[in-house]
């Protein structure tokens, strides 16, 4: 059995990526690196399986689509990892969706937003999630899954 073997039935973690993250690999590589969204998807699928979870993956550039995906997670997922991109800093709707579904959730940012422009320092989401991971690159998603695996075992 490899680390990519099928899950052991702990449920599904929804991985949500917001606007412009479809451009990973070519977008500002000095900030976001050279790995693509597909690379990220592969990485999180392996990480989730390693902890006995399946991973559902959504990326959208549209705020409402992200809200809909979070709502749908009520019936399909046991936890959420979310990088809402720029909506992090603007979206009360995504904050309310996360609070509304009440699933364990982790906010991830690839870059260290606190080292960047001031408008990136505030997150509407941080107060309604269980943990926030910034600046660890794509490894942040693996850390988030590891956190949820432990939180969901309690
Ligand atoms: C980001 C940081 C946000 O400020 C930015 O708008 C993004 C990506 C990150 O992963 O570092 O799109 O969420």
Coordinates of C-alpha atoms and ligand atoms in Angstrom, one line a residue:
X1 CA 0.0 0.0 0.0
X2 CA 1.4 3.4 -1.0
X3 CA 0.7 6.7 0.7
X4 CA -1.7 7.3 -2.3
X5 CA -3.8 4.3 -1.4
X6 CA -7.5 4.8 -1.0
X7 CA -8.8 6.7 2.1
X8 CA -9.7 4.9 5.3
X9 CA -13.1 6.5 5.5
X10 CA -12.7 9.4 7.8
X11 CA -14.7 11.6 5.4
X12 CA -14.0 14.4 3.0
X13 CA -12.0 17.6 3.5
X14 CA -13.1 20.4 1.2
X15 CA -10.2 22.5 -0.1
X16 CA -11.4 25.9 -1.3
X17 CA -9.2 28.2 -3.4
X18 CA -10.4 31.6 -4.4
X19 CA -9.7 34.1 -7.1
X20 CA -6.4 34.1 -9.2
X21 CA -5.2 30.9 -7.6
X22 CA -5.9 29.2 -10.9
X23 CA -2.9 31.2 -12.1
X24 CA -0.5 29.5 -9.6
X25 CA 2.8 28.6 -11.3
X26 CA 2.8 31.7 -13.6
X27 CA 1.4 34.3 -11.2
X28 CA 4.0 36.4 -9.4
X29 CA 6.3 33.3 -8.9
X30 CA 8.6 35.3 -6.6
X31 CA 5.7 35.4 -4.1
X32 CA 3.7 32.3 -4.9
X33 CA 6.3 29.9 -6.3
X34 CA 6.4 27.8 -9.5
X35 CA 4.0 25.0 -8.5
X36 CA 0.6 25.0 -10.3
X37 CA -2.9 24.5 -9.0
X38 CA -2.8 20.9 -10.3
X39 CA 0.4 20.3 -8.4
X40 CA -1.4 21.7 -5.3
X41 CA -4.4 19.5 -5.9
X42 CA -2.1 16.4 -6.1
X43 CA -0.2 17.4 -2.9
X44 CA -3.4 17.9 -0.9
X45 CA -5.0 14.7 -2.2
X46 CA -1.9 12.7 -1.0
X47 CA -1.9 14.6 2.3
X48 CA -5.6 14.0 2.9
X49 CA -5.3 10.3 2.1
X50 CA -2.3 10.0 4.4
X51 CA -4.6 11.0 7.2
X52 CA -7.5 8.8 6.0
X53 CA -9.5 11.5 4.3
X54 CA -10.7 12.1 0.8
X55 CA -10.1 15.6 -0.6
X56 CA -12.7 17.6 -2.6
X57 CA -11.1 20.6 -4.4
X58 CA -12.8 23.7 -5.7
X59 CA -11.2 26.8 -7.2
X60 CA -13.3 29.7 -8.3
X61 CA -12.9 33.4 -9.2
X62 CA -16.5 34.1 -8.2
X63 CA -17.5 34.9 -4.6
X64 CA -21.0 33.3 -4.9
X65 CA -19.5 30.1 -6.2
X66 CA -17.3 29.9 -3.2
X67 CA -20.2 30.6 -0.8
X68 CA -22.2 27.8 -2.6
X69 CA -19.3 25.4 -2.2
X70 CA -19.0 26.1 1.5
X71 CA -22.8 25.6 1.9
X72 CA -22.6 22.3 0.1
X73 CA -19.9 21.1 2.4
X74 CA -22.5 20.8 5.2
X75 CA -23.6 17.6 3.5
X76 CA -20.4 16.4 1.9
X77 CA -17.4 17.3 4.1
X78 CA -16.1 17.0 7.7
X79 CA -13.8 20.0 7.5
X80 CA -12.7 22.9 5.3
X81 CA -9.3 24.3 4.2
X82 CA -9.8 27.7 2.6
X83 CA -7.5 30.1 0.8
X84 CA -10.0 32.7 -0.3
X85 CA -7.3 34.8 -2.0
X86 CA -8.2 38.5 -2.2
X87 CA -11.7 37.8 -0.9
X88 CA -10.1 37.1 2.5
X89 CA -9.7 40.8 2.8
X90 CA -13.1 41.9 1.5
X91 CA -15.8 39.2 1.9
X92 CA -18.3 39.2 4.7
X93 CA -20.3 36.7 2.6
X94 CA -17.6 34.1 2.8
X95 CA -17.1 34.8 6.5
X96 CA -20.8 34.3 7.1
X97 CA -20.9 31.1 5.0
X98 CA -18.0 29.6 7.1
X99 CA -19.7 30.7 10.3
X100 CA -23.0 29.4 9.1
X101 CA -21.9 25.8 8.3
X102 CA -20.0 25.5 11.5
X103 CA -17.5 22.9 10.2
X104 CA -13.9 22.9 11.5
X105 CA -12.0 25.2 9.1
X106 CA -8.5 26.4 8.6
X107 CA -7.5 29.5 6.7
X108 CA -4.4 29.2 4.6
X109 CA -2.3 31.8 2.7
X110 CA 0.7 30.7 0.6
X111 CA 2.5 34.0 1.2
X112 CA 3.2 35.7 4.5
X113 CA 0.4 38.3 4.2
X114 CA 1.8 40.2 7.2
X115 CA 5.0 41.0 5.3
X116 CA 3.0 42.4 2.4
X117 CA 0.8 45.4 1.8
X118 CA -1.2 46.6 4.8
X119 CA -4.5 45.8 3.1
X120 CA -3.6 42.1 3.3
X121 CA -3.1 42.2 7.0
X122 CA -6.8 42.1 7.8
X123 CA -8.8 38.9 7.2
X124 CA -12.6 38.8 7.6
X125 CA -12.3 35.0 7.9
X126 CA -9.7 34.6 10.7
X127 CA -12.3 35.1 13.5
X128 CA -14.6 32.3 12.3
X129 CA -12.0 29.6 11.6
X130 CA -10.1 27.4 14.0
X131 CA -6.6 28.0 12.8
X132 CA -4.7 30.3 10.4
X133 CA -1.5 29.3 8.5
X134 CA 0.3 32.0 6.5
X135 CA 3.7 32.1 4.7
X136 CA 4.4 28.3 4.6
X137 CA 3.9 28.1 0.9
X138 CA 1.9 25.1 -0.4
X139 CA 3.1 23.2 2.7
X140 CA 0.5 25.3 4.5
X141 CA -2.3 23.2 3.0
X142 CA -0.6 20.0 4.3
X143 CA -0.3 21.6 7.8
X144 CA -3.9 22.5 7.6
X145 CA -5.0 19.0 6.8
X146 CA -2.8 17.6 9.5
X147 CA -4.4 20.0 12.0
X148 CA -7.9 19.0 10.9
X149 CA -7.0 15.3 11.2
X150 CA -6.0 15.9 14.8
X151 CA -9.0 18.2 15.6
X152 CA -11.4 15.7 14.1
X153 CA -10.0 12.8 16.1
X154 CA -10.8 14.6 19.4
Ligands
LIG1 C1 -3.1 34.8 -0.8 C2 -2.8 36.2 -0.2 C3 -3.9 37.2 -0.7 O1 -3.6 38.5 -0.1 C4 -3.9 37.3 -2.2 O2 -4.9 38.2 -2.6 C5 -4.0 36.0 -2.8 C6 -3.3 34.9 -2.3 C7 -2.0 33.8 -0.5 O3 -2.2 32.7 -0.6 O4 -0.9 34.2 -0.1 O5 -4.7 35.8 -3.9 O6 -4.3 34.4 -0.2

